[in-house]
Every structure is written in C-alpha cells, then in structure tokens.
Short mmCIF file of C-alpha atoms in Angstrom, two decimals:
data_model
loop_
_atom_site.label_atom_id
_atom_site.label_comp_id
_atom_site.label_asym_id
_atom_site.label_seq_id
_atom_site.Cartn_x
_atom_site.Cartn_y
_atom_site.Cartn_z
CA MET A 293 33.24 32.13 11.30
CA ASP A 294 30.52 31.02 8.94
CA PHE A 295 30.86 28.00 7.10
CA LEU A 296 27.71 28.20 5.21
CA SER A 297 27.82 28.24 1.39
CA LYS A 298 26.36 31.44 -0.29
CA LYS A 299 23.42 29.16 -1.48
CA ALA A 300 22.74 28.05 2.14
CA ARG A 301 22.96 31.46 3.27
CA GLY A 302 20.75 32.87 0.64
CA ILE A 303 18.05 30.20 -0.07
CA THR A 304 14.54 30.38 1.38
CA PRO A 305 13.45 26.97 2.23
CA TYR A 306 10.14 25.32 2.08
CA THR A 307 7.77 25.87 5.18
CA ALA A 308 5.77 22.78 5.87
CA GLY A 309 2.73 22.76 7.87
CA GLU A 310 2.61 22.67 11.62
CA GLN A 311 3.26 19.34 13.35
CA LEU A 312 2.31 20.35 16.79
CA ARG A 313 3.03 18.12 20.08
CA GLY A 314 1.80 18.22 23.41
CA LYS A 315 -2.03 19.28 22.88
CA THR A 316 -4.62 17.25 21.20
CA TYR A 317 -5.84 19.07 17.82
CA VAL A 318 -8.30 18.42 15.37
CA LYS A 319 -5.59 18.53 12.84
CA LEU A 320 -6.85 19.76 9.46
CA ASN A 321 -3.74 21.55 8.28
CA THR A 322 -1.42 19.04 6.29
CA ASN A 323 -3.79 17.39 3.97
CA GLU A 324 -3.20 13.98 5.65
CA ASN A 325 -5.92 11.23 5.24
CA PRO A 326 -8.15 11.08 8.31
CA TYR A 327 -8.43 7.16 7.91
CA PRO A 328 -5.84 4.48 8.63
CA PRO A 329 -4.03 2.60 6.00
CA SER A 330 -5.33 -0.64 4.41
CA PRO A 331 -5.40 -3.44 7.03
CA ARG A 332 -3.52 -5.36 4.39
CA VAL A 333 -0.60 -2.71 5.19
CA MET A 334 -0.41 -3.43 8.71
CA GLU A 335 -0.43 -7.20 7.99
CA THR A 336 2.46 -6.92 5.73
CA LEU A 337 4.42 -4.81 8.31
CA ALA A 338 3.71 -7.58 11.04
CA ARG A 339 5.05 -10.23 8.76
CA MET A 340 8.28 -8.41 7.62
CA ASN A 341 11.28 -10.72 7.21
CA PRO A 342 14.37 -9.64 9.33
CA ASP A 343 16.45 -9.95 6.25
CA ASP A 344 14.49 -7.47 4.66
CA LEU A 345 15.86 -4.88 7.27
CA ARG A 346 19.47 -6.24 7.36
CA ARG A 347 20.05 -6.14 3.80
CA TYR A 348 19.96 -3.07 1.26
CA PRO A 349 16.91 -2.89 -0.81
CA ARG A 350 16.54 -3.14 -4.30
CA PRO A 351 17.82 0.32 -5.98
CA ASP A 352 14.95 0.22 -8.31
CA ALA A 353 12.07 -0.69 -5.88
CA GLY A 354 11.28 -3.61 -8.30
CA ARG A 355 8.47 -4.91 -6.74
CA LEU A 356 6.60 -1.74 -6.10
CA ARG A 357 7.27 -0.65 -9.89
CA GLU A 358 5.63 -3.92 -10.97
CA ALA A 359 2.58 -3.04 -8.58
CA LEU A 360 2.23 0.35 -9.78
CA ALA A 361 2.76 -0.57 -13.55
CA ALA A 362 -0.22 -2.96 -12.94
CA ARG A 363 -2.44 -0.23 -11.37
CA GLU A 364 -1.41 2.34 -14.14
CA GLY A 365 -1.71 -0.10 -17.17
CA VAL A 366 1.93 0.72 -18.16
CA SER A 367 5.28 -1.54 -18.08
CA PRO A 368 7.62 -1.29 -15.04
CA GLU A 369 10.13 0.80 -17.10
CA ASN A 370 7.46 3.34 -17.09
CA ILE A 371 7.65 3.67 -13.55
CA PHE A 372 10.11 5.50 -11.26
CA CYS A 373 9.66 5.30 -7.30
CA GLY A 374 11.27 7.75 -4.93
CA ASN A 375 11.44 8.87 -1.23
CA GLY A 376 8.05 10.71 -1.31
CA SER A 377 6.75 12.70 -4.43
CA ASP A 378 8.81 15.65 -3.24
CA GLU A 379 11.83 13.77 -4.11
CA VAL A 380 10.75 12.78 -7.36
CA LEU A 381 9.81 16.45 -8.20
CA ALA A 382 13.27 17.39 -6.68
CA LEU A 383 15.09 15.12 -9.03
CA SER A 384 12.92 16.08 -12.13
CA PHE A 385 14.64 19.66 -12.07
CA PRO A 386 18.09 18.60 -12.62
CA ALA A 387 17.03 15.73 -14.73
CA PHE A 388 14.85 17.89 -17.33
CA PHE A 389 15.96 21.49 -16.72
CA ASP A 390 19.35 23.42 -17.38
CA GLY A 391 20.75 26.12 -15.16
CA ASP A 392 21.43 28.20 -18.57
CA GLY A 393 18.36 27.28 -20.28
CA ALA A 394 14.96 28.87 -20.75
CA GLY A 395 13.61 27.65 -17.32
CA ALA A 396 10.75 26.18 -15.78
CA CYS A 397 7.33 27.64 -15.76
CA PHE A 398 4.45 27.25 -13.20
CA ALA A 399 1.69 29.32 -11.62
CA ASP A 400 2.21 32.09 -8.87
CA ILE A 401 -0.13 30.18 -6.59
CA THR A 402 0.56 26.53 -6.52
CA TYR A 403 2.85 23.99 -4.57
CA SER A 404 5.48 26.40 -3.16
CA PHE A 405 8.21 23.64 -3.27
CA TYR A 406 8.60 24.23 -6.89
CA GLU A 407 10.19 27.71 -6.49
CA VAL A 408 12.34 26.26 -3.87
CA PHE A 409 13.64 23.35 -6.00
CA ALA A 410 14.29 25.66 -8.85
CA ALA A 411 16.54 27.77 -6.52
CA PHE A 412 18.19 25.02 -5.06
CA PHE A 413 19.27 23.48 -8.47
CA GLY A 414 19.66 26.86 -10.06
CA VAL A 415 16.87 26.64 -12.56
CA PRO A 416 15.30 29.94 -13.98
CA VAL A 417 11.75 30.12 -13.58
CA LYS A 418 8.59 31.88 -15.44
CA ILE A 419 5.86 32.57 -13.20
CA VAL A 420 2.23 32.87 -14.59
CA PRO A 421 -0.51 34.37 -12.43
CA LEU A 422 -3.81 32.65 -12.05
CA MET A 423 -6.96 33.88 -13.22
CA PRO A 424 -9.22 36.09 -10.81
CA ASP A 425 -11.36 32.87 -10.10
CA PHE A 426 -8.19 30.98 -9.24
CA THR A 427 -8.16 28.90 -12.32
CA LEU A 428 -5.04 27.96 -14.20
CA ALA A 429 -3.99 30.19 -17.21
CA LEU A 430 -3.01 27.59 -19.57
CA ASP A 431 -2.75 29.95 -22.73
CA ALA A 432 -0.59 32.17 -20.80
CA MET A 433 1.67 29.36 -20.01
CA LEU A 434 1.96 28.41 -23.47
CA ALA A 435 3.15 31.85 -24.55
CA ALA A 436 6.00 31.62 -21.83
CA ASP A 437 9.54 30.96 -23.00
CA CYS A 438 10.33 27.98 -21.20
CA GLN A 439 11.79 24.50 -21.45
CA GLY A 440 8.90 22.91 -19.63
CA TYR A 441 6.01 23.17 -17.28
CA TYR A 442 4.81 22.00 -13.72
CA ILE A 443 1.25 21.90 -13.38
CA ALA A 444 -0.34 20.73 -9.96
CA ASN A 445 -3.77 19.00 -10.78
CA PRO A 446 -5.79 19.49 -8.58
CA ASN A 447 -3.85 22.61 -7.67
CA ALA A 448 -2.57 23.27 -4.30
CA PRO A 449 -3.82 25.34 -2.32
CA THR A 450 -6.87 26.24 -4.29
CA GLY A 451 -8.09 22.46 -4.97
CA ILE A 452 -9.27 23.36 -8.53
CA GLY A 453 -8.84 20.65 -10.89
CA ILE A 454 -8.31 20.73 -14.79
CA ALA A 455 -10.27 18.04 -17.00
CA ARG A 456 -8.15 15.50 -18.56
CA ALA A 457 -9.24 16.57 -22.25
CA GLU A 458 -8.19 20.11 -21.48
CA MET A 459 -4.85 18.99 -20.33
CA GLU A 460 -4.42 16.43 -23.15
CA ARG A 461 -4.70 19.47 -25.55
CA PHE A 462 -2.19 21.37 -23.74
CA VAL A 463 0.38 18.58 -23.55
CA ALA A 464 -0.30 17.86 -27.60
CA SER A 465 0.53 21.50 -28.18
CA VAL A 466 3.90 21.50 -26.63
CA PRO A 467 5.60 18.25 -28.14
CA ASP A 468 9.04 20.01 -27.68
CA ARG A 469 8.43 20.61 -24.02
CA ILE A 470 8.27 18.50 -21.09
CA VAL A 471 4.83 18.82 -19.05
CA ILE A 472 5.26 17.55 -15.48
CA ALA A 473 1.84 16.83 -14.06
CA ASP A 474 1.64 16.76 -10.18
CA GLU A 475 -1.29 14.72 -9.27
CA ALA A 476 -0.50 14.31 -5.46
CA TYR A 477 -4.54 14.96 -5.01
CA MET A 478 -5.58 13.15 -8.33
CA ASP A 479 -7.33 10.28 -6.85
CA PHE A 480 -9.92 12.76 -5.26
CA PHE A 481 -10.64 14.03 -8.83
CA GLY A 482 -10.51 10.83 -11.03
CA GLU A 483 -8.97 12.55 -14.34
CA SER A 484 -5.46 11.43 -14.15
CA LEU A 485 -3.03 11.80 -17.26
CA ALA A 486 -1.33 8.59 -16.59
CA PRO A 487 -2.86 6.82 -19.31
CA LEU A 488 -1.78 9.37 -21.74
CA THR A 489 2.10 8.80 -20.90
CA LYS A 490 1.75 5.87 -23.47
CA LYS A 491 0.65 8.66 -26.25
CA TYR A 492 2.99 11.63 -25.30
CA ALA A 493 6.68 11.23 -24.87
CA ASN A 494 6.86 14.61 -23.10
CA LEU A 495 4.63 13.93 -20.37
CA LEU A 496 5.50 12.92 -17.00
CA VAL A 497 2.88 12.18 -14.28
CA ILE A 498 3.96 12.24 -10.45
CA LYS A 499 1.82 10.85 -7.67
CA THR A 500 2.17 10.01 -4.08
CA PHE A 501 1.10 7.53 -1.31
CA SER A 502 0.66 10.23 1.21
CA LYS A 503 -2.91 11.34 0.50
CA SER A 504 -5.32 8.85 -0.67
CA TYR A 505 -3.31 5.78 0.66
CA SER A 506 -2.83 7.25 4.13
CA LEU A 507 0.81 6.73 4.15
CA ALA A 508 2.37 10.22 4.38
CA GLY A 509 4.44 8.72 7.23
CA MET A 510 6.16 6.07 4.63
CA ARG A 511 7.44 8.95 2.39
CA CYS A 512 6.99 7.18 -1.07
CA GLY A 513 5.93 8.68 -4.32
CA TYR A 514 6.50 7.76 -7.80
CA ALA A 515 6.35 9.15 -11.44
CA VAL A 516 4.73 7.54 -14.58
CA GLY A 517 6.48 8.38 -18.15
CA ASP A 518 8.00 7.37 -21.38
CA SER A 519 10.88 5.13 -20.50
CA ALA A 520 13.16 7.74 -21.59
CA LEU A 521 12.02 10.15 -18.75
CA ILE A 522 12.11 7.65 -16.28
CA ALA A 523 15.78 6.87 -17.24
CA GLY A 524 16.59 10.32 -16.43
CA LEU A 525 15.06 10.42 -13.14
CA MET A 526 17.30 7.06 -12.51
CA ARG A 527 20.39 8.87 -13.51
CA MET A 528 19.60 11.74 -11.16
CA LYS A 529 18.85 9.40 -8.34
CA ASP A 530 21.92 7.31 -8.69
CA CYS A 531 23.94 10.61 -8.24
CA PHE A 532 22.26 11.40 -5.31
CA ASN A 533 20.76 8.27 -3.57
CA SER A 534 20.94 4.76 -4.99
CA TYR A 535 18.38 3.48 -2.41
CA PRO A 536 15.52 6.04 -2.00
CA VAL A 537 12.73 3.73 -1.08
CA ASP A 538 13.50 1.36 1.99
CA ALA A 539 12.30 -2.23 2.20
CA VAL A 540 9.48 -1.25 4.76
CA ALA A 541 7.94 1.50 2.66
CA GLU A 542 8.03 -0.61 -0.54
CA ALA A 543 6.42 -3.66 1.20
CA ALA A 544 3.41 -1.24 2.86
CA CYS A 545 3.06 0.47 -0.53
CA VAL A 546 2.79 -2.89 -2.53
CA ALA A 547 0.07 -4.00 0.03
CA ALA A 548 -1.95 -0.87 -0.32
CA VAL A 549 -1.91 -0.70 -4.14
CA GLN A 550 -3.14 -4.03 -3.91
CA ASP A 551 -6.11 -3.42 -1.91
CA GLU A 552 -7.85 -1.20 -4.32
CA ASP A 553 -11.37 -1.80 -2.66
CA TYR A 554 -10.41 -0.40 0.65
CA HIS A 555 -8.65 2.56 -1.15
CA ALA A 556 -11.80 3.44 -3.10
CA ARG A 557 -14.01 3.24 -0.09
CA THR A 558 -11.87 5.85 1.61
CA VAL A 559 -11.70 8.16 -1.44
CA LYS A 560 -15.37 7.98 -1.73
CA SER A 561 -15.86 8.82 1.96
CA ILE A 562 -13.43 12.08 1.81
CA VAL A 563 -15.25 13.29 -1.45
CA SER A 564 -18.48 13.00 0.19
CA GLU A 565 -17.51 14.74 3.31
CA ARG A 566 -15.85 17.46 1.13
CA SER A 567 -19.10 18.43 -0.45
CA ARG A 568 -20.96 18.47 2.61
CA VAL A 569 -18.37 20.76 4.37
CA ARG A 570 -18.02 23.04 1.38
CA ALA A 571 -21.77 23.41 1.30
CA GLU A 572 -21.77 24.64 5.11
CA LEU A 573 -18.96 26.79 4.59
CA LEU A 574 -20.89 28.47 1.53
CA ASN A 575 -23.78 28.89 3.85
CA MET A 576 -21.78 30.76 6.12
CA GLY A 577 -20.57 33.12 3.69
CA PHE A 578 -17.33 31.82 2.88
CA THR A 579 -15.90 31.97 -0.79
CA VAL A 580 -14.91 28.35 -1.45
CA PRO A 581 -13.53 27.33 -5.06
CA GLU A 582 -15.02 23.94 -6.22
CA SER A 583 -12.46 21.49 -4.73
CA LYS A 584 -11.30 18.30 -6.41
CA ALA A 585 -8.70 17.60 -3.78
CA ASN A 586 -9.04 16.42 -0.11
CA PHE A 587 -9.01 20.21 1.16
CA LEU A 588 -11.18 23.31 0.80
CA PHE A 589 -9.67 26.70 0.34
CA ALA A 590 -11.99 29.15 2.06
CA GLY A 591 -12.06 32.68 2.50
CA ARG A 592 -14.62 35.11 4.06
CA ALA A 593 -14.37 38.78 3.47
CA SER A 594 -15.62 40.00 7.07
CA ARG A 595 -12.67 37.90 8.62
CA SER A 596 -9.03 37.70 7.83
CA GLY A 597 -7.64 34.06 7.06
CA GLU A 598 -5.20 34.93 10.00
CA GLU A 599 -8.09 35.72 12.35
CA ILE A 600 -9.76 32.54 11.35
CA TYR A 601 -6.58 30.43 11.69
CA GLN A 602 -5.60 31.64 15.06
CA ARG A 603 -9.11 31.38 16.45
CA LEU A 604 -9.51 28.01 15.35
CA LYS A 605 -6.04 27.16 16.62
CA ASP A 606 -6.89 28.54 19.99
CA ALA A 607 -10.11 26.49 19.90
CA GLY A 608 -8.03 23.44 19.33
CA VAL A 609 -8.56 22.90 15.24
CA LEU A 610 -5.70 23.43 13.09
CA VAL A 611 -6.05 24.49 9.55
CA ARG A 612 -3.23 25.98 7.15
CA PHE A 613 -2.53 29.86 6.63
CA TRP A 614 -0.04 31.71 4.75
CA ASP A 615 0.78 35.47 5.23
CA LYS A 616 1.20 36.05 1.62
CA PRO A 617 -0.70 38.24 -0.74
CA VAL A 618 -4.34 36.75 -1.97
CA LEU A 619 -3.41 33.71 0.26
CA ARG A 620 -3.62 35.66 3.39
CA ASP A 621 -7.28 36.07 2.59
CA PHE A 622 -7.99 32.31 2.78
CA VAL A 623 -7.47 29.22 5.15
CA ARG A 624 -6.92 25.83 3.55
CA ILE A 625 -8.79 23.45 5.27
CA THR A 626 -8.10 19.50 4.96
CA VAL A 627 -11.42 17.30 4.78
CA GLY A 628 -11.37 15.06 7.84
CA THR A 629 -13.72 12.49 9.44
CA PRO A 630 -17.30 13.47 9.97
CA ALA A 631 -16.85 14.09 13.54
CA GLU A 632 -13.51 16.21 12.92
CA ASN A 633 -15.33 18.20 10.36
CA ASP A 634 -18.38 19.00 12.87
CA ALA A 635 -15.78 20.08 15.34
CA LEU A 636 -14.57 22.42 12.81
CA LEU A 637 -17.73 23.81 11.43
CA ALA A 638 -19.09 24.28 15.31
CA GLN A 639 -16.04 26.50 16.02
CA LEU A 640 -16.52 28.49 12.82
CA HIS A 641 -20.03 29.05 13.70
CA GLN A 642 -18.80 30.40 17.16
CA ILE A 643 -16.30 32.64 15.49
CA LEU A 644 -18.57 34.07 12.96
CA SER A 645 -21.24 34.87 15.68
#
C-alpha cells in the first residue's frame, strides 16, 4: 500500500548540485566559497560553552539579529534569521502569498527552488521569460497580475545583476505588492537593497552566509525588512520550527559578521578571479554574460553544455549542468581559487582542441 499523500507523490523536488565522494575533484559546481571561513569563526567554535549545546538556543537568534542589524544599518526587529536562506524563502511563501490569490511572479530562468516552494505551499505562479540577452524583463513583471515578486539579484544561474537604482524604481512602482529580493550573491555585486527596506514597507531582502562568508555547511540565512514583514515570517517560523538557528551556527555567524576585513578580502579575491576566468572563456569562444556573482554562465556553440560538463567531470572538474531548454546549452562554473581556475581552463583548452 502506498502511504504517500497526493502532494508527496506528485511534487517535483528541487535537485541540488552533486556532492560526490570517493574521488578528489576540482569542485566548481555548487557556488561554495573556495576560501575558509574567517579565523574568528574557528576560534569561536573552539571556545564554545558546553551549556550552549545542552540548552535550546534563543528562538529569535537574538545575538545574531543584533550583529546583522549593526551590519545592515537597521534595528534587530528588522532582521529574521533562519536555517539557510532557503528556509527563509520557504517561509515567505505562506507568509505573504495565498493559495487562492493572484500568486507569485518570477522569471522562467532563475533559482529553481521558487517553483518548488510555490508547488509545496499551493501558491499560484506567474512566470515571465527572460529577455534574449538573459536580462530580467521588469516591465513584463509589472504587467503580471500577482501578489508579489521573487527577484534573484544577481540572478542564478546567469549571474546577471540589476543596479540598485533600477530595482528601487521597480519597488517604488508597486507599493501594493511585496518584492522579495533574493540577494544570495549580492556581496559579489555591492548593490544591495537592504538600506532601502527602511524606506519601502513592501521590500524584503533575503541573504545567506553560504556564499561570501564560506559557511554553507552551517546553514544560516536571514531577511531584512519592515517589522511587519519580519513579524509575518516569525509567525510562520513558530508554526513550523521555533528554533531554526542552532547555537553553533549563531556563534559562527556572529563571528563571521564581525570580521568584515577578512570578508572583504575574500570577496575581492573572488571578484578578481571572476574577471580573469571570464576573459579566458571569452577568448576560447564561449558566450559568457557579465557576472556579478561568484560564478560564470558559459556556453559554446560548437559544444553542448552536457558534453562540456561530462568531459570536465571525467577529467576531475565538476561544474553544473541542467538538461532543460536554453540551460542545456550552458554550464555554470563556480569561481574557485587561482589554482582551481587554472585546472578548469587547462581542461577546457584540451576539450576544445
């Protein structure tokens, strides 16, 4: 007998990038930071108090909210912390969208978890195609009948960013709709909308510690927004998991936020390598949109994305490939260390020759 619900039988889950074991790869497929976390993080973990593990953490992640409020220039009541930005995104669907409402609007080529979350929570969706150059069609999104928008900026998997001024015009033009800016990669761009959350009550900005802070294994993310929006997320959290951020993750993330010099140096190194690798890929004949993230979206007319992906994998280099329309012509390449990037480029030269 099948005990699964109709939803469990019918839903299509999100597919994460490969996390292979048993062989050493140059791993450039899941947009992890190639550099270690701040030394302050490791020092903090080594000094953890056993009582911090024996007892439940604060349900509101109060220490982390205070540290993030100081970084973002807002009050702690304007910060929500969750178990990875994916959890924050997930809670935003039931918090701000109705199953019988006009739905959520997002691009056809963007973070694929949006569509999964919408299906899971029964939220209707309005899909807007990207422009031929992979930029987001903001005017078309404005024309969509919806309760609000999800905009990944920079977008995934293209890496294309939208300037703060352009995003502000969009937010200001829809005061009766919520705009959720997914800024997982924003530290590599520097055009965050977080300061504008004090001006626009309909704006929610979601960020993560997984990318620029080198803490993907900690699973911690947060949102910045008007206190009413944060209260809505808190209500959803307390209906699902009252203690989303554990004591270890909170301590590590506070330490990471407080070491801004290390964070800035890491980001600068990745941005520099991003420019170098993109220039090399362009010289090889790849089409590579200008990225504002920590990855590059690269395709070459004479080779399919699947062939590039498979031959790199056979050679010990992992990149990301999707067997879907448009995407199957490209691979997504995480920017690694100079040595990792050199290994990638060497293998690509061999494949193309």
